[in-house]
Short mmCIF file of C-alpha atoms in Angstrom, two decimals:
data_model
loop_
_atom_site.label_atom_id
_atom_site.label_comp_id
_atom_site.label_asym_id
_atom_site.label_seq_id
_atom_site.Cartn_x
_atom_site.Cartn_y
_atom_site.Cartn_z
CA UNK A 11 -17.92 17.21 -21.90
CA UNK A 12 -21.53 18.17 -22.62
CA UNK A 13 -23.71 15.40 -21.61
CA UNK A 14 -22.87 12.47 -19.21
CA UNK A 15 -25.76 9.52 -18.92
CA UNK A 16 -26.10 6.19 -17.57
CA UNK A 17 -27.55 3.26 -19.48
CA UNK A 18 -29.59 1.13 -17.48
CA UNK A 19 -29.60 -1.80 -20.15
CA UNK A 20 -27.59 -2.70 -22.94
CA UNK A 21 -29.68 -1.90 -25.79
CA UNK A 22 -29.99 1.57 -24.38
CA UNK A 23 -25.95 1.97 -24.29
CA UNK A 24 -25.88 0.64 -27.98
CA UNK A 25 -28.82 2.91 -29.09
CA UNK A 26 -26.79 5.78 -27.65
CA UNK A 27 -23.46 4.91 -29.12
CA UNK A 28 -24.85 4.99 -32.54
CA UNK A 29 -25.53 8.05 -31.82
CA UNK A 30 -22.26 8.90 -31.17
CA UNK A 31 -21.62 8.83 -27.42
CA UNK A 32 -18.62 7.14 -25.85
CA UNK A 33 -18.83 4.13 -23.66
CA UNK A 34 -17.27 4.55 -20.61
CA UNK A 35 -16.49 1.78 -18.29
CA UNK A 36 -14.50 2.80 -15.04
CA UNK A 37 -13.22 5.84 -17.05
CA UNK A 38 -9.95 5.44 -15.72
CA UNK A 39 -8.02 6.31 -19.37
CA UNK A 40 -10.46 8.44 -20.27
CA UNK A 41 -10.26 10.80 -17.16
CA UNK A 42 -6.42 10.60 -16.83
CA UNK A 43 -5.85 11.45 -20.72
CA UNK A 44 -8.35 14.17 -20.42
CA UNK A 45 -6.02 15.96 -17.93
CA UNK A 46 -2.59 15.53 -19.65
CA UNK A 47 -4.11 16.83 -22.79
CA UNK A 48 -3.71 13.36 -24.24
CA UNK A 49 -7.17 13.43 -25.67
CA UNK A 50 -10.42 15.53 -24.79
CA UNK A 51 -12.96 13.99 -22.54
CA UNK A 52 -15.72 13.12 -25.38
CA UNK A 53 -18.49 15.50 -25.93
CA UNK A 54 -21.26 13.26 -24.66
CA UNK A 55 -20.37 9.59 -22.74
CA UNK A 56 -22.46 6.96 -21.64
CA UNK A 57 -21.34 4.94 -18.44
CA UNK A 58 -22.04 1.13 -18.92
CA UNK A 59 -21.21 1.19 -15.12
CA UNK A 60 -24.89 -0.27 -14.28
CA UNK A 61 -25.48 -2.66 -16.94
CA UNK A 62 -24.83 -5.85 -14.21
CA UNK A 63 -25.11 -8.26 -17.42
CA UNK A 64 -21.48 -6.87 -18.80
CA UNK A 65 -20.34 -7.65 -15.04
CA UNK A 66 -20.46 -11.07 -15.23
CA UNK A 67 -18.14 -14.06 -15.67
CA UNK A 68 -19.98 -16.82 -16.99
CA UNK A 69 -18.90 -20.60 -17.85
CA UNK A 70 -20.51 -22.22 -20.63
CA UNK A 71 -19.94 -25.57 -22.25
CA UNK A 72 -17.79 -23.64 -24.99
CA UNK A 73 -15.88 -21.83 -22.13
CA UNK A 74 -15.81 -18.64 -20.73
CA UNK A 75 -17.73 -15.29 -21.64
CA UNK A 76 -16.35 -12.45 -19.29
CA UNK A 77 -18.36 -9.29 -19.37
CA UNK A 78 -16.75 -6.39 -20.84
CA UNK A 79 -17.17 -4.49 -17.54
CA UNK A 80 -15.62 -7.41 -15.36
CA UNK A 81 -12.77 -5.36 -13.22
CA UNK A 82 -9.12 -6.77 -12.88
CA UNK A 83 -10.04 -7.23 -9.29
CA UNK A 84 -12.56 -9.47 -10.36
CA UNK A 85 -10.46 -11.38 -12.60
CA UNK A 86 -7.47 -11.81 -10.39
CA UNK A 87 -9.41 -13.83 -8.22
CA UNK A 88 -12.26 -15.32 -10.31
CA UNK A 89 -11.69 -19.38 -9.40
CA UNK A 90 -13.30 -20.17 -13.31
CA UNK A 91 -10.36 -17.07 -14.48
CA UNK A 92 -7.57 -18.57 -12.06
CA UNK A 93 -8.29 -21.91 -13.23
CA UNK A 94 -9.38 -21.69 -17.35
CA UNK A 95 -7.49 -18.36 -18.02
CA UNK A 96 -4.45 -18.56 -15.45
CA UNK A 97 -2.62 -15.88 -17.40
CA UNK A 98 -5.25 -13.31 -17.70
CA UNK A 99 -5.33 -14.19 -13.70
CA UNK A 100 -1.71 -13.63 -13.98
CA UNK A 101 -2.14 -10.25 -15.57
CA UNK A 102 -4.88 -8.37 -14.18
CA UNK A 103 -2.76 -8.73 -10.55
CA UNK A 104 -0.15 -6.90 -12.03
CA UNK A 105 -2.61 -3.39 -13.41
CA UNK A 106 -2.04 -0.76 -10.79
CA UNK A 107 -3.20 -1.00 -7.22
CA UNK A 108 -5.95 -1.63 -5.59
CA UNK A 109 -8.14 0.91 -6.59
CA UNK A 110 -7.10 0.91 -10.25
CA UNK A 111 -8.10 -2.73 -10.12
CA UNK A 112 -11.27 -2.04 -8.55
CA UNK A 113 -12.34 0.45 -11.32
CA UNK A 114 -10.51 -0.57 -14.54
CA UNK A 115 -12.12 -3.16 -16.18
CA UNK A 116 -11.50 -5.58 -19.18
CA UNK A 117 -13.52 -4.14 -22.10
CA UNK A 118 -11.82 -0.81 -20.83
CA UNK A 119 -8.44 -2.45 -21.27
CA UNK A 120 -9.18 -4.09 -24.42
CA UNK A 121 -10.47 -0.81 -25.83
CA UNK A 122 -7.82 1.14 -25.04
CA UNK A 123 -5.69 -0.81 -27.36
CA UNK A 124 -2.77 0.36 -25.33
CA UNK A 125 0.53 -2.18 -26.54
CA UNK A 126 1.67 -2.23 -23.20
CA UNK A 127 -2.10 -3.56 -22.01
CA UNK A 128 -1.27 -6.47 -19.66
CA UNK A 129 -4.65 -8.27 -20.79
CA UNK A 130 -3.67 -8.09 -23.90
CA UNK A 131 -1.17 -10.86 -24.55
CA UNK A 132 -3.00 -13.31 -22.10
CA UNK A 133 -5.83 -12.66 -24.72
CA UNK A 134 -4.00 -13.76 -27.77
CA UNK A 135 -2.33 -16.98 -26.29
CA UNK A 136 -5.68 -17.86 -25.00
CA UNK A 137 -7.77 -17.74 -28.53
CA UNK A 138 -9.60 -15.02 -26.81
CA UNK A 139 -12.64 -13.41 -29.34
CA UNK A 140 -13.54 -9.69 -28.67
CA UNK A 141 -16.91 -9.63 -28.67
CA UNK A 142 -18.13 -6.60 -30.28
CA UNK A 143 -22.14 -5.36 -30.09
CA UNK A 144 -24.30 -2.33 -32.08
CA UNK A 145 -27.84 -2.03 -32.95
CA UNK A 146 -27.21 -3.80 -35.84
CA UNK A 147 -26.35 -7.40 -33.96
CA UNK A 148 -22.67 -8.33 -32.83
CA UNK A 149 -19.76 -9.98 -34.11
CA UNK A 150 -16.78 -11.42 -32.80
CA UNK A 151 -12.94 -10.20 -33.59
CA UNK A 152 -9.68 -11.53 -32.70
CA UNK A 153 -7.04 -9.63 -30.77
CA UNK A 154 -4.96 -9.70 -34.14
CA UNK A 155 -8.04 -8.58 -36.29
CA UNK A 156 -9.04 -5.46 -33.39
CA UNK A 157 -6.13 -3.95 -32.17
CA UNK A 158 -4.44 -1.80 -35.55
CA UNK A 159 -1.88 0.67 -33.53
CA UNK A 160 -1.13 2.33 -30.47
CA UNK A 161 -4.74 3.51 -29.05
CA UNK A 162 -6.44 2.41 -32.21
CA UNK A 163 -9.02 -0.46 -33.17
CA UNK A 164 -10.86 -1.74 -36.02
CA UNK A 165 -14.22 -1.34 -34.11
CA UNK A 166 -16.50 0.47 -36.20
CA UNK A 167 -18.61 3.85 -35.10
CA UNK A 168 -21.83 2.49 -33.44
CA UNK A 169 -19.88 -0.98 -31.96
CA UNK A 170 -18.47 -1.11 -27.91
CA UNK A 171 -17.25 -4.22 -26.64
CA UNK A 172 -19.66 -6.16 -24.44
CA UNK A 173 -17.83 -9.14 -23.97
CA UNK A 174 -14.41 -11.57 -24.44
CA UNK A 175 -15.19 -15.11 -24.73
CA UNK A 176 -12.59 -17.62 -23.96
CA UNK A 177 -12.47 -21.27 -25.16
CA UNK A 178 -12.03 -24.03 -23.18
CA UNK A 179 -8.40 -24.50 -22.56
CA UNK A 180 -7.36 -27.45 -24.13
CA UNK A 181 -6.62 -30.55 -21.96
CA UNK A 182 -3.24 -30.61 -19.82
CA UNK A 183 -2.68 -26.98 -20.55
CA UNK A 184 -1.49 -24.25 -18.43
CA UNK A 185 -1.02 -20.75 -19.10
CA UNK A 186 1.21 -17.35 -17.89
CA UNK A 187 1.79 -13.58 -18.13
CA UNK A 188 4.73 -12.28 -17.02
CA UNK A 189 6.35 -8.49 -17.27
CA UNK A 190 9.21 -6.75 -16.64
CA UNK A 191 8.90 -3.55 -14.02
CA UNK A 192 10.61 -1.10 -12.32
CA UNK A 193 8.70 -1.40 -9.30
CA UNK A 194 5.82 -3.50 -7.95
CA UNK A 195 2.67 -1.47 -8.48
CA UNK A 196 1.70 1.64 -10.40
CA UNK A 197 3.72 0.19 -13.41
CA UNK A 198 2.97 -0.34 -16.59
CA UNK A 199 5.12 -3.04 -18.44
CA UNK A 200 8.20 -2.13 -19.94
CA UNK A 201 7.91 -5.24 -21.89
CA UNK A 202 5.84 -8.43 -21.09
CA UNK A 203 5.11 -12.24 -22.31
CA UNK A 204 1.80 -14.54 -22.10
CA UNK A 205 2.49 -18.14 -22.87
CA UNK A 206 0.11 -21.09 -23.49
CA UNK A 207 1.95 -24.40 -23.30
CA UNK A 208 -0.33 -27.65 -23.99
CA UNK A 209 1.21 -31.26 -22.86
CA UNK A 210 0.83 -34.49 -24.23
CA UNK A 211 -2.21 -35.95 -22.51
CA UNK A 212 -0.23 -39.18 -21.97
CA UNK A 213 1.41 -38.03 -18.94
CA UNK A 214 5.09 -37.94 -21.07
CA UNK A 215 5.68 -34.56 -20.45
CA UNK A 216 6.01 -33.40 -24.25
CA UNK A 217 4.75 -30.49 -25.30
CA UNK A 218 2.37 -30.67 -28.15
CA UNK A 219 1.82 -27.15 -28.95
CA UNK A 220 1.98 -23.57 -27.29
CA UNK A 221 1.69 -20.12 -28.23
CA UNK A 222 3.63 -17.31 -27.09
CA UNK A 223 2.46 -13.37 -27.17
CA UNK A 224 4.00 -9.99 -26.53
CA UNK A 225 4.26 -6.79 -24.78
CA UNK A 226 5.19 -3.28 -25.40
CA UNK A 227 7.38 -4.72 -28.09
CA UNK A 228 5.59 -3.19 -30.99
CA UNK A 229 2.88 -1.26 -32.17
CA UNK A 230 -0.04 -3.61 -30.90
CA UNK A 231 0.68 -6.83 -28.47
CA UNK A 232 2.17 -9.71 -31.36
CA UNK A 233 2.00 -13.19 -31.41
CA UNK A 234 5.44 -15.12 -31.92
CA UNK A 235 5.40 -16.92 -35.20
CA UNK A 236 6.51 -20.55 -34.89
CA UNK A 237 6.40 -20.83 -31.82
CA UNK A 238 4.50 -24.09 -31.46
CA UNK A 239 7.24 -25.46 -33.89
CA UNK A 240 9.96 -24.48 -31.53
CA UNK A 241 8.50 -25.98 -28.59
CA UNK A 242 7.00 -28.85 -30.10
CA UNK A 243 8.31 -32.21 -28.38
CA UNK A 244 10.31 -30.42 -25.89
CA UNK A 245 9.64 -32.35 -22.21
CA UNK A 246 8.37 -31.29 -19.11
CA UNK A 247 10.89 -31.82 -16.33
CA UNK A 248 10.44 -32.87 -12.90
CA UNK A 249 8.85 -30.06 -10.89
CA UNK A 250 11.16 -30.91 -7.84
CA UNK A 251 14.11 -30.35 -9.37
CA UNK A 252 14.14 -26.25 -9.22
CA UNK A 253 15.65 -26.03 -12.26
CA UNK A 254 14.13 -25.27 -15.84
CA UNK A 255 11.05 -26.61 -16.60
CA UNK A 256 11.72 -27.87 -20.08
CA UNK A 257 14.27 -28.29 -21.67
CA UNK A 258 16.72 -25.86 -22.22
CA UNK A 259 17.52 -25.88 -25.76
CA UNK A 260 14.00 -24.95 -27.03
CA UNK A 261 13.95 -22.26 -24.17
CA UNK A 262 16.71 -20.48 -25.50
CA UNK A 263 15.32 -20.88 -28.92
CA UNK A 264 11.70 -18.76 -27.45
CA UNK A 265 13.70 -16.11 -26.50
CA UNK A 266 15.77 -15.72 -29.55
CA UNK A 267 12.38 -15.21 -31.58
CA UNK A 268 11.14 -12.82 -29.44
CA UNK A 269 13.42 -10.83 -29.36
CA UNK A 270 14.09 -11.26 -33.29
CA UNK A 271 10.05 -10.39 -33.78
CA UNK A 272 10.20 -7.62 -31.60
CA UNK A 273 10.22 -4.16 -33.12
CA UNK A 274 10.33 -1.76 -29.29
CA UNK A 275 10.58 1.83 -29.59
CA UNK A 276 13.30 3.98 -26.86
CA UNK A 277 11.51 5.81 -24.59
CA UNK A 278 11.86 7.58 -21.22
CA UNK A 279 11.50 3.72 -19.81
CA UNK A 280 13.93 1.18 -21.99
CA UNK A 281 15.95 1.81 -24.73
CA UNK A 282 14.81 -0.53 -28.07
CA UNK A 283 17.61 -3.06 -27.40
CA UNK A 284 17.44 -3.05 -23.93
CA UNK A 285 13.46 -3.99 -24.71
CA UNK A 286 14.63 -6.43 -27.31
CA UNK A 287 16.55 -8.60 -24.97
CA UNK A 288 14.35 -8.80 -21.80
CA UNK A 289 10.94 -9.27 -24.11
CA UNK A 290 12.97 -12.79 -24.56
CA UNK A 291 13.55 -13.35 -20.99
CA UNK A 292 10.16 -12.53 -20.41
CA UNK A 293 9.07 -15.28 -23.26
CA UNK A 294 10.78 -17.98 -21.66
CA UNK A 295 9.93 -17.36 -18.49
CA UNK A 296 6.31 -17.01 -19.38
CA UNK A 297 6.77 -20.44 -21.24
CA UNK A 298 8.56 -22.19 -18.11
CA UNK A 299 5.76 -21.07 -15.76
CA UNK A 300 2.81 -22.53 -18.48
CA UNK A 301 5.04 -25.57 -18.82
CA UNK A 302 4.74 -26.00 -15.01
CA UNK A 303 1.32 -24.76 -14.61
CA UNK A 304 0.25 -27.57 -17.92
CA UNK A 305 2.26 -30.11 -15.49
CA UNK A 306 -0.10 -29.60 -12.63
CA UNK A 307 2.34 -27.21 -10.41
CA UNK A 308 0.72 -24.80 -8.20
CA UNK A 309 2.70 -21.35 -8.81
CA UNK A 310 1.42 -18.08 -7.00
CA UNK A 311 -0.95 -15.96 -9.03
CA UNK A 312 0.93 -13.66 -10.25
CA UNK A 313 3.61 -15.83 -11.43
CA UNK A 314 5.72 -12.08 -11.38
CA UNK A 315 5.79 -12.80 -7.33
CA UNK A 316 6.69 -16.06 -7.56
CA UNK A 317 10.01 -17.17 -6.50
CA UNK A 318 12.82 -19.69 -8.15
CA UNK A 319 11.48 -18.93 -11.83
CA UNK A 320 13.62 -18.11 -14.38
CA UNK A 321 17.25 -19.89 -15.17
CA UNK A 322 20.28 -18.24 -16.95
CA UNK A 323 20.75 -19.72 -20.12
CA UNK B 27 -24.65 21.67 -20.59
CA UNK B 28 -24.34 20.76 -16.48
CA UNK B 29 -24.99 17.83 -15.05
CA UNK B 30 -27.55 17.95 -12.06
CA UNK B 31 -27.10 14.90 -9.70
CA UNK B 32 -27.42 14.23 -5.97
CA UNK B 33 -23.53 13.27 -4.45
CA UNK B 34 -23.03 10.91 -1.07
CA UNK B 35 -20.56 12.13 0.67
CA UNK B 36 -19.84 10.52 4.25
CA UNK B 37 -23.52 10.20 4.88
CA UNK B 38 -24.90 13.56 3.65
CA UNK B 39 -26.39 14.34 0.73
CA UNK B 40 -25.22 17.14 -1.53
CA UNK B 41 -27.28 18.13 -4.90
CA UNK B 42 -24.84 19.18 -7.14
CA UNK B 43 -25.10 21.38 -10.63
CA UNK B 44 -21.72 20.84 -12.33
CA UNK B 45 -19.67 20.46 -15.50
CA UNK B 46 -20.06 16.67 -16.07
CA UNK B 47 -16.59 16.60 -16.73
CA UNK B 48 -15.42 17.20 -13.86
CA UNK B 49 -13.58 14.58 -11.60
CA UNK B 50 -14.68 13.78 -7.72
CA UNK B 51 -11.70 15.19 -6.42
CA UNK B 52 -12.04 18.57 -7.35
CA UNK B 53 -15.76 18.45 -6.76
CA UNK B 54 -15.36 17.04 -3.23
CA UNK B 55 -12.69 19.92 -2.40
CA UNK B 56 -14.42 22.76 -4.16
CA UNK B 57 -18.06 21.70 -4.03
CA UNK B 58 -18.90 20.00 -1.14
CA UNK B 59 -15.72 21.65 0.73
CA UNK B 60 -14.08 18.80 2.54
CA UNK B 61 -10.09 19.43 1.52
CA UNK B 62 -9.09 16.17 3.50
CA UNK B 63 -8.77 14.39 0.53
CA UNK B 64 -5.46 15.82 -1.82
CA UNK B 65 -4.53 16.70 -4.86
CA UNK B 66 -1.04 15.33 -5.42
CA UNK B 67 0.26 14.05 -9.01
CA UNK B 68 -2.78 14.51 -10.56
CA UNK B 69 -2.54 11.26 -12.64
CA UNK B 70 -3.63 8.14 -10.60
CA UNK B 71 -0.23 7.41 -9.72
CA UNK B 72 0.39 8.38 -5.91
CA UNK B 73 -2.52 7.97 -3.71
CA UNK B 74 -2.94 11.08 -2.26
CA UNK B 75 -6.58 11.20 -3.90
CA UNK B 76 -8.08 7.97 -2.56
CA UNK B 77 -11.51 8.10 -1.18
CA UNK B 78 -13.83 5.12 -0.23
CA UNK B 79 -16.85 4.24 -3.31
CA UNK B 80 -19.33 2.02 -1.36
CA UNK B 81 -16.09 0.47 0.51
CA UNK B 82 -13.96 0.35 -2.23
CA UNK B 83 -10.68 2.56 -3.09
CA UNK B 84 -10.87 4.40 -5.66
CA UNK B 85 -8.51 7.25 -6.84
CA UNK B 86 -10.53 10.66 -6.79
CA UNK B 87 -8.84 12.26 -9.57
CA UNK B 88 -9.44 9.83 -12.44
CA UNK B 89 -12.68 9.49 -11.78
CA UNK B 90 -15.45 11.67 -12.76
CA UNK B 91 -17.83 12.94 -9.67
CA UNK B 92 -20.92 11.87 -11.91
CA UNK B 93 -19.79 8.15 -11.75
CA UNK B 94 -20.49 8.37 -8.04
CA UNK B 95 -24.46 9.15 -8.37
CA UNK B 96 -26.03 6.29 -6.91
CA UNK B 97 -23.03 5.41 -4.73
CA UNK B 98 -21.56 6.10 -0.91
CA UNK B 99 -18.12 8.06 -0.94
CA UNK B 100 -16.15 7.96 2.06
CA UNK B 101 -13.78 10.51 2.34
CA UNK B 102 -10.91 11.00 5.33
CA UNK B 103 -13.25 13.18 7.09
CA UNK B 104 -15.30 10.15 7.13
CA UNK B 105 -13.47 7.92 8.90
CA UNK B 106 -12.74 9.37 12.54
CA UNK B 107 -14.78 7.55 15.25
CA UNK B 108 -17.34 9.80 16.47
CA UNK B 109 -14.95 12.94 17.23
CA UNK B 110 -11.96 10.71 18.11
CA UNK B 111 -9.34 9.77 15.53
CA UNK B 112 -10.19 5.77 14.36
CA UNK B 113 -7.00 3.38 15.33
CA UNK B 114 -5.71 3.63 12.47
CA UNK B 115 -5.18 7.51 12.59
CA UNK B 116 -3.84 6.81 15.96
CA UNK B 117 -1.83 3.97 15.29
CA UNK B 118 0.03 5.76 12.64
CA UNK B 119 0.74 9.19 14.20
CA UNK B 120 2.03 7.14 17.78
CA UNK B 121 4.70 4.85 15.35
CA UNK B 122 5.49 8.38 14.08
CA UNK B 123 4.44 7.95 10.33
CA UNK B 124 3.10 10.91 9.46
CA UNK B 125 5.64 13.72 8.64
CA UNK B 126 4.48 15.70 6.17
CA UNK B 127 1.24 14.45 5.75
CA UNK B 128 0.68 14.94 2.39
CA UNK B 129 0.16 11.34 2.03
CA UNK B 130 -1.56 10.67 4.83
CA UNK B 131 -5.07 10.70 4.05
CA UNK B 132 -5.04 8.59 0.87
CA UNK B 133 -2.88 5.93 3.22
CA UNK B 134 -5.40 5.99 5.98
CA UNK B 135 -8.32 5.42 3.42
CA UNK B 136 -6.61 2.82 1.74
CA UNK B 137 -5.61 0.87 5.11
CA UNK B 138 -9.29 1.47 6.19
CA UNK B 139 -10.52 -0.65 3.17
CA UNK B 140 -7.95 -3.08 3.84
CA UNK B 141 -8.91 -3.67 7.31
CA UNK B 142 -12.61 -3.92 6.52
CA UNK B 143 -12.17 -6.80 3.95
CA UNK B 144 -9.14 -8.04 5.82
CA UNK B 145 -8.90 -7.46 9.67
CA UNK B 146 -5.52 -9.06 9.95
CA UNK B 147 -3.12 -9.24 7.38
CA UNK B 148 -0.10 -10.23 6.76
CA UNK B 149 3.03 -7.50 6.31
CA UNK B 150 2.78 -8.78 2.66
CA UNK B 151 -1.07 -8.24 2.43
CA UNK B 152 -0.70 -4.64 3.98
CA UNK B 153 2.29 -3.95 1.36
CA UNK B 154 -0.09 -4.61 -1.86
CA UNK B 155 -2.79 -3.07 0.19
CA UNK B 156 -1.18 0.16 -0.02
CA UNK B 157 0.95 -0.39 -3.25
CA UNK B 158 -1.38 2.88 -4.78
CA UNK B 159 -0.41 5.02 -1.95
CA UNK B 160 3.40 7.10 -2.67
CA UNK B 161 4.63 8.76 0.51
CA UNK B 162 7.79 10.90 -0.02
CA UNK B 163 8.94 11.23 3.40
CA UNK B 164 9.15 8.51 5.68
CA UNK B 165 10.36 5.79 3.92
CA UNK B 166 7.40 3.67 4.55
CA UNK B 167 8.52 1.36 7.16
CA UNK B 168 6.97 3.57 10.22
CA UNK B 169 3.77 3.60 8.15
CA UNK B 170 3.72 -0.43 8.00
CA UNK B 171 4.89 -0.82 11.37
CA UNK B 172 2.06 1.22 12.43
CA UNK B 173 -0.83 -1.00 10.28
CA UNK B 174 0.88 -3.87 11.58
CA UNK B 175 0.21 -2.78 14.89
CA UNK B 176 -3.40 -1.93 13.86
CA UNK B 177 -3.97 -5.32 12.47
CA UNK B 178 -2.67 -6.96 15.55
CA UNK B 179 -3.43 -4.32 18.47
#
């Protein structure tokens, strides 16, 4: 690396990206790849570390816009994330440890375009925009529209992310991330599932749509086609009962088309099928835990360390 | 081109003319000379690096020393009381969890910023809060028994 600045506003990072420096948030990817030989540090990089307006969580009337240098830690705990955005909640307490939390942030995440991001299906399920700024103005992406490959985006030279923006979750919704891991910190998913389920506002129980999203199951993080038409209708069972949430039939159904959508590599971690069958475990469990969470049930945040999910179909 | 910049380091201040490249843990052991603080997998994954960053933990060698100007870094050497070793240090070398001691810096920083947003957690609490922290010898459960005992003395 040549030259390392700080921007002290935002139009000052921009100006400097268009001129070809890298943004830099907690620098966490950046400073680990640069080691392995993964990728160079960039010639020149501009922290955003000091721009306080990208490290804000704000709720609107439209929803919420999270700054792009909002840490997990942050968003783990946020009471507008935990209660509008349960899954991103959900996901962000699964990155790392403690200090990765502290210093990895959400824009970083995004950015990365890793497919085994954990923000990254919580995103999708959520109608999550990316919002993306330059000197030139910004726009807004979807997850679908940014993220082209492993480590590779369809953000333009001059553009950083600045922002996400989430919607207002619908009413009686609830939402969950949930991953499968070897251990319980320092992981990275070896496959993962974010879940929006939205219930009849009549208090019947039915679902009326939901949208499913995956991890580390393919090149970027996928949504599930047809999901909503799968779980359309199915009902919302007691919460006492510590059995499924919903019903069974359309549970089973989830995780068949996750796993029949999934296309997972073999690597050092999980073999392709072995990837293929747990992303579908993952899907209904992430589905079971929205269902709940939609009903008005309480479940620990991260639903991964929550206890009595999960039934064998 | 180097980077000129002023570094906090456990209250002192050291100007620094470096590589900006280059990541806090190497500049803390080879700059400002305090070897406390450990190089172990090199890639965020065991602990061994943690320092404090105005309170926070933050692993030393994925994170560049230049992202620190501005900031307070607390390193092990740090964190003694006065020229006595803090409870924690203490704590953990009476319940006999310390045997190589690789690890044991980047636990004791970790379990310092634990205590100071947390003064008495729970065993689950003091799990998570040193989830980042890999020790290869002792199995851990001398090391918890030993911040148990420091939450509740």
């Amino acid at each position: 690396m040549r030259e390392f600045r700080f921007a002290e506003t935002v139009d000052e990072a921009l100006a400097l990206v268009a001129d070809g420096f890298v943004p830099m948030a907690g620098g966490t990817d950046l400073v680990v790849a640069a080691r392995h030989g993964k990728a160079p540090l960039p010639d020149r990089v501009v922290s955003l570390q000091h721009l306080r307006e990208l490290a804000v969580i704000e709720s609107t009337d439209n929803g919420l816009l999270i700054g792009a240098i909002v840490t997990h830690a942050e968003l783990m705990g946020a009471p507008d994330v935990v209660g509008a955005a349960t899954a991103l909640s959900d996901a962000s307490a699964l990155v790392g440890s403690p200090s990765t939390r502290n210093v990895g942030t959400i824009g970083g995440n995004i950015m990365n375009a890793s497919p085994a991001m954990d923000t990254g299906a919580p995103l999708v399920v959520l109608d999550g925009q990316i919002v993306l700024g330059s000197t030139g103005g910004e726009r807004q992406v979807s997850p679908a529209e940014l993220w082209t490959g492993p480590g590779s985006t369809s953000a333009m030279p001059g553009e950083m992310c600045t922002a996400v923006s989430l919607p207002s979750p619908p009413p009686a919704s609830g939402s969950a991330y949930v991953r499968l891991e070897y251990r319980r910190a320092m992981e990275i998913a070896v496959v993962g599932a974010a879940a929006r389920v939205c219930l009849d506002p009549d208090g019947s129980g039915r679902v009326v749509s939901a949208s499913v999203a995956l991890t580390a199951v393919a090149p970027t993080i996928i949504e599930v086609t047809g999901a909503s038409e799968i779980l359309e209708g199915a009902r919302l069972m007691p919460d006492d009962s510590g059995a499924s949430a919903i019903d069974g039939g359309p549970l089973a159904a989830i995780a068949r088309a996750a796993s029949d959508q999934a296309t997972p590599i073999s690597d050092l971690r999980a073999s392709d099928g072995y990837r293929r069958h747990c992303v579908g475990v993952m899907a209904r469990r992430a589905v079971e835990a929205a269902a709940r969470r939609a009903g008005g049930a309480t479940l620990t945040v991260p639903v991964n360390r929550s206890t009595g999910m999960g039934v064998s179909l | 081109m180097n980077h000129q910049f002023n570094l906090e380091v456990n209250g002192i201040v050291y100007p620094l003319d470096i590589d900006p490249g280059r990541n806090l843990l190497s500049v803390l052991r080879g700059e400002v000379g305090l070897t406390g603080t450990k190089e172990g997998c090199d890639d965020c994954e065991c602990g061994a690096c943690m320092v404090l960053i105005d309170g926070q933990p933050v692993n030393s060698c994925s994170y560049l020393a230049a992202q620190a100007e501005g900031c307070s870094v607390t390193t092990i050497e740090g964190i003694v009381d006065g020229d006595r070793l803090s409870d924690i240090q203490s704590t953990l070398l009476d319940a006999g969890g310390v045997q190589c001691g690789f690890c044991t810096p980047g636990m004791i920083v970790s379990a310092k910023a634990l205590f100071s947003t947390n003064p008495d957690p729970t065993p689950d609490e003091i799990r998570i809060g040193l989830s980042g922290n890999l020790c290869r010898c002792t199995g851990y459960t001398r090391i918890l028994k030993a911040m148990e005992r420091t939450a509740r003395p």
